[in-house]
mmCIF file of C-alpha atoms in Angstrom:
data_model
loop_
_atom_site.group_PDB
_atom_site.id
_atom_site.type_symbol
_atom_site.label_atom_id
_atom_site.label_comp_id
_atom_site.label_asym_id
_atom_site.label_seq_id
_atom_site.Cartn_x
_atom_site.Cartn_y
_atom_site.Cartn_z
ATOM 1 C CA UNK A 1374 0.000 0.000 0.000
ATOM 2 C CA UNK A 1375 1.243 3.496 -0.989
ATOM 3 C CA UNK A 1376 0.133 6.731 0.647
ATOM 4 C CA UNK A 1377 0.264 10.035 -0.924
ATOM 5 C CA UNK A 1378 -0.320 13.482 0.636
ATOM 6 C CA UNK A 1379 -0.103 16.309 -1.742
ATOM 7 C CA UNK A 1380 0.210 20.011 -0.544
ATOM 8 C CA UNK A 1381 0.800 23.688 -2.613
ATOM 9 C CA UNK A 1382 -2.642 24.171 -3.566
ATOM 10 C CA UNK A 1383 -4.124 27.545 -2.950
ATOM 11 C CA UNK A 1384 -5.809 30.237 -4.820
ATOM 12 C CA UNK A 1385 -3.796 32.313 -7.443
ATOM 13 C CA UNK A 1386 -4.857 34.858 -9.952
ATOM 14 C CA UNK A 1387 -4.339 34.201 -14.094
ATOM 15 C CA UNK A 1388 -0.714 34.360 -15.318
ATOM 16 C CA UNK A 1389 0.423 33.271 -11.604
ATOM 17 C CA UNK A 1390 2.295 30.397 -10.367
ATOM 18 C CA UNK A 1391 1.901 27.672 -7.869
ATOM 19 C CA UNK A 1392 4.135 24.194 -7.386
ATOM 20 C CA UNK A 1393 1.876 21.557 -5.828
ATOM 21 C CA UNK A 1394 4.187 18.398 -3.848
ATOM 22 C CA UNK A 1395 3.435 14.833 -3.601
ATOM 23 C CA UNK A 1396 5.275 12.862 -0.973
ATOM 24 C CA UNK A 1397 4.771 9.044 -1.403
ATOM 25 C CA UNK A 1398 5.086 6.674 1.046
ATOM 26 C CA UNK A 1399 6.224 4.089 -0.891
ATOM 27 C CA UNK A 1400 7.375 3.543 -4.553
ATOM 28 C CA UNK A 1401 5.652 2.298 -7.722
ATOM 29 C CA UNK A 1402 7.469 2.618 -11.511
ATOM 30 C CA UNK A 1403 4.826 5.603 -12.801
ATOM 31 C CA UNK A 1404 3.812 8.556 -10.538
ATOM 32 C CA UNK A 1405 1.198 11.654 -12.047
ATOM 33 C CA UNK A 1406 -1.013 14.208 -11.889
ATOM 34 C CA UNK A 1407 -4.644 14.468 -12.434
ATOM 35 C CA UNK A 1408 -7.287 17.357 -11.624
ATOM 36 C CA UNK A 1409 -10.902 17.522 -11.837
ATOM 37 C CA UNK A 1410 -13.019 20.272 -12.204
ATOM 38 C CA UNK A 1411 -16.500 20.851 -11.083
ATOM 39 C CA UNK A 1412 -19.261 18.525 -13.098
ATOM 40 C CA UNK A 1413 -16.574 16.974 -15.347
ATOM 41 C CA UNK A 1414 -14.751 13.928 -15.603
ATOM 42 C CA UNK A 1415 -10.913 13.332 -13.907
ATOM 43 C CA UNK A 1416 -8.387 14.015 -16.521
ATOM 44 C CA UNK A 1417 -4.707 13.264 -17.120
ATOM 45 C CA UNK A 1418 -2.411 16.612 -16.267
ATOM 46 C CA UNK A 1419 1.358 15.284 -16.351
ATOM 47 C CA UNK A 1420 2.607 11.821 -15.681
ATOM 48 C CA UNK A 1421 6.402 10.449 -14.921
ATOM 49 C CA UNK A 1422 7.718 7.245 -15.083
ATOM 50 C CA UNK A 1423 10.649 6.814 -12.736
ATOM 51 C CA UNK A 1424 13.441 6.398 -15.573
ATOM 52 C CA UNK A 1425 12.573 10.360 -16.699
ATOM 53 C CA UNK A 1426 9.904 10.081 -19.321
ATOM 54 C CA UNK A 1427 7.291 12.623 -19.308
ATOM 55 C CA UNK A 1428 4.208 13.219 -20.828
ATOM 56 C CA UNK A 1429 1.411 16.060 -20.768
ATOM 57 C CA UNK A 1430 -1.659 16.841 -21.673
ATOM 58 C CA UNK A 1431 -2.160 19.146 -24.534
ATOM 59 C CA UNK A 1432 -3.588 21.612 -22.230
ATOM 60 C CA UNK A 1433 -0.667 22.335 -20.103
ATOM 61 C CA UNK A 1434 1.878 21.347 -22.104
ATOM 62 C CA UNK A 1435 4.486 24.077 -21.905
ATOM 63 C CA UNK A 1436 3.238 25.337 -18.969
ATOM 64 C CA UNK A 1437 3.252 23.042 -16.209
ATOM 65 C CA UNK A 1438 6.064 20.976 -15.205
ATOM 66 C CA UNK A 1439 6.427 17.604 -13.756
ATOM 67 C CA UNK A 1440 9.394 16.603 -11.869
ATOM 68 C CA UNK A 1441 10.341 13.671 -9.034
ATOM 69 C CA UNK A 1442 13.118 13.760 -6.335
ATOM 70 C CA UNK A 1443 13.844 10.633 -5.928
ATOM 71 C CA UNK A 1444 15.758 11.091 -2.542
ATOM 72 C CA UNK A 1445 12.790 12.521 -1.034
ATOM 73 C CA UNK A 1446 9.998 10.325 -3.188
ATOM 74 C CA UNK A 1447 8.294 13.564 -3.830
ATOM 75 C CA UNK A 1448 6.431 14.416 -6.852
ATOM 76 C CA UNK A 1449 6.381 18.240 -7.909
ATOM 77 C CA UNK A 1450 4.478 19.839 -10.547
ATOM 78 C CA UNK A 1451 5.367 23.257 -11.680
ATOM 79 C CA UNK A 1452 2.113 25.217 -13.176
ATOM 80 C CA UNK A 1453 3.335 28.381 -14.990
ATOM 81 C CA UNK A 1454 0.552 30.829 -16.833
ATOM 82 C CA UNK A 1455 -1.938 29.961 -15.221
ATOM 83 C CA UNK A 1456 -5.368 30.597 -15.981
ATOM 84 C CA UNK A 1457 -8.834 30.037 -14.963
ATOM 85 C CA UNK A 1458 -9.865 26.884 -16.442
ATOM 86 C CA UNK A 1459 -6.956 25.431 -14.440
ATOM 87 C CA UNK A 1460 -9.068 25.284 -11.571
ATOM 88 C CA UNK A 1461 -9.774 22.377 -10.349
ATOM 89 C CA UNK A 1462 -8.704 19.456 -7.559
ATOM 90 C CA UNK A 1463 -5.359 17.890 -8.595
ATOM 91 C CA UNK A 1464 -4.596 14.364 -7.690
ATOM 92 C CA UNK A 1465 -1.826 12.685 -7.204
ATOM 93 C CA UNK A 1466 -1.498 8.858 -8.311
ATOM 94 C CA UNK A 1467 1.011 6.628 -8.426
ATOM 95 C CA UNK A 1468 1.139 3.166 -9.865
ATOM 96 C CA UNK A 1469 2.905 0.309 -12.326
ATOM 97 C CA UNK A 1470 0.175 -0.642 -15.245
ATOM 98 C CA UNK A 1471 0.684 0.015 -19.117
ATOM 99 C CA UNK A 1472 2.915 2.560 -21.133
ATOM 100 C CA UNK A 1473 0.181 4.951 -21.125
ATOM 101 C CA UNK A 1474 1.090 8.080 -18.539
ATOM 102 C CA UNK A 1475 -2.294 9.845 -18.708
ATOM 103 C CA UNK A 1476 -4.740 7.039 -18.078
ATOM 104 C CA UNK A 1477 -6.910 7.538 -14.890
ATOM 105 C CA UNK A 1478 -7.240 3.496 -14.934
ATOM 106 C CA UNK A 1479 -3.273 2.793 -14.892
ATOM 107 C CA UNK A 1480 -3.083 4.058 -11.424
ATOM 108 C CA UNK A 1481 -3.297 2.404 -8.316
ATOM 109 C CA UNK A 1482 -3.129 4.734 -5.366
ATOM 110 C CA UNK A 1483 -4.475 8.069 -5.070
ATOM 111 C CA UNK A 1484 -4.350 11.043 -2.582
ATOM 112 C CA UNK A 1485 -7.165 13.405 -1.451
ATOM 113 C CA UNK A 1486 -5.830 16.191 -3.381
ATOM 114 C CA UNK A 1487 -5.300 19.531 -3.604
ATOM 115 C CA UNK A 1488 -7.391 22.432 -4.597
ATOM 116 C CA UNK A 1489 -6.256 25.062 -7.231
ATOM 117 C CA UNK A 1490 -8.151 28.125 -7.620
ATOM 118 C CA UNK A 1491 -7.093 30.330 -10.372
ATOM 119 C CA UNK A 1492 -9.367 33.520 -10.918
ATOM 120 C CA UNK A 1493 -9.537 36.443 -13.735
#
């Protein structure tokens, strides 16, 4: 069983910046990030498998930033530019299915997230 606790989130207005953390309790091959907004569906933000390999949605692509310290088992992610339809909760998950970074159903473990507020 893995544990994650994320912390960062916080309210921020557009263009602003905010780094949410992930510390895991234990380790799995794939960690990411996933945020869900208000009356939609949990979507794939960033996702890391432990050898490097990143991958993004289209969304925040250039903006956000996904990065593991291995030392500390944390998982960061950067969010740069930020702008309203950001807001959301952002999950952490961590797990050791298929190839696939972005897939809600690859992961295993989840925290109880983080909220991001990002206003106009």
């Amino acid at each position: 069983q893995v544990q994650l606790v994320e912390s960062g989130g916080g309210s921020v207005q557009a263009g602003g910046s905010l780094r949410l953390s992930c510390a895991a309790s234990g380790y799995t091959a794939k960690m990411g990030w996933f945020r869900q907004a208000p009356g939609k569906e949990r979507e794939g933000v960033a996702g890391m498998w432990r050898s490097g390999t990143t991958d993004y949605s289209d969304s925040t692509k250039g903006r956000f930033t996904i990065s593991l310290d291995n030392a500390k088992n944390t998982l960061y992610l950067q969010m740069n530019a930020l702008k309203p339809e950001d807001t959301a909760m952002y999950y952490c998950a961590a797990g050791s299915g298929s190839w696939r970074l972005l897939d809600i159903n690859d992961y295993r473990y989840w925290g109880q997230g983080t909220q991001v507020t990002v206003s106009s």
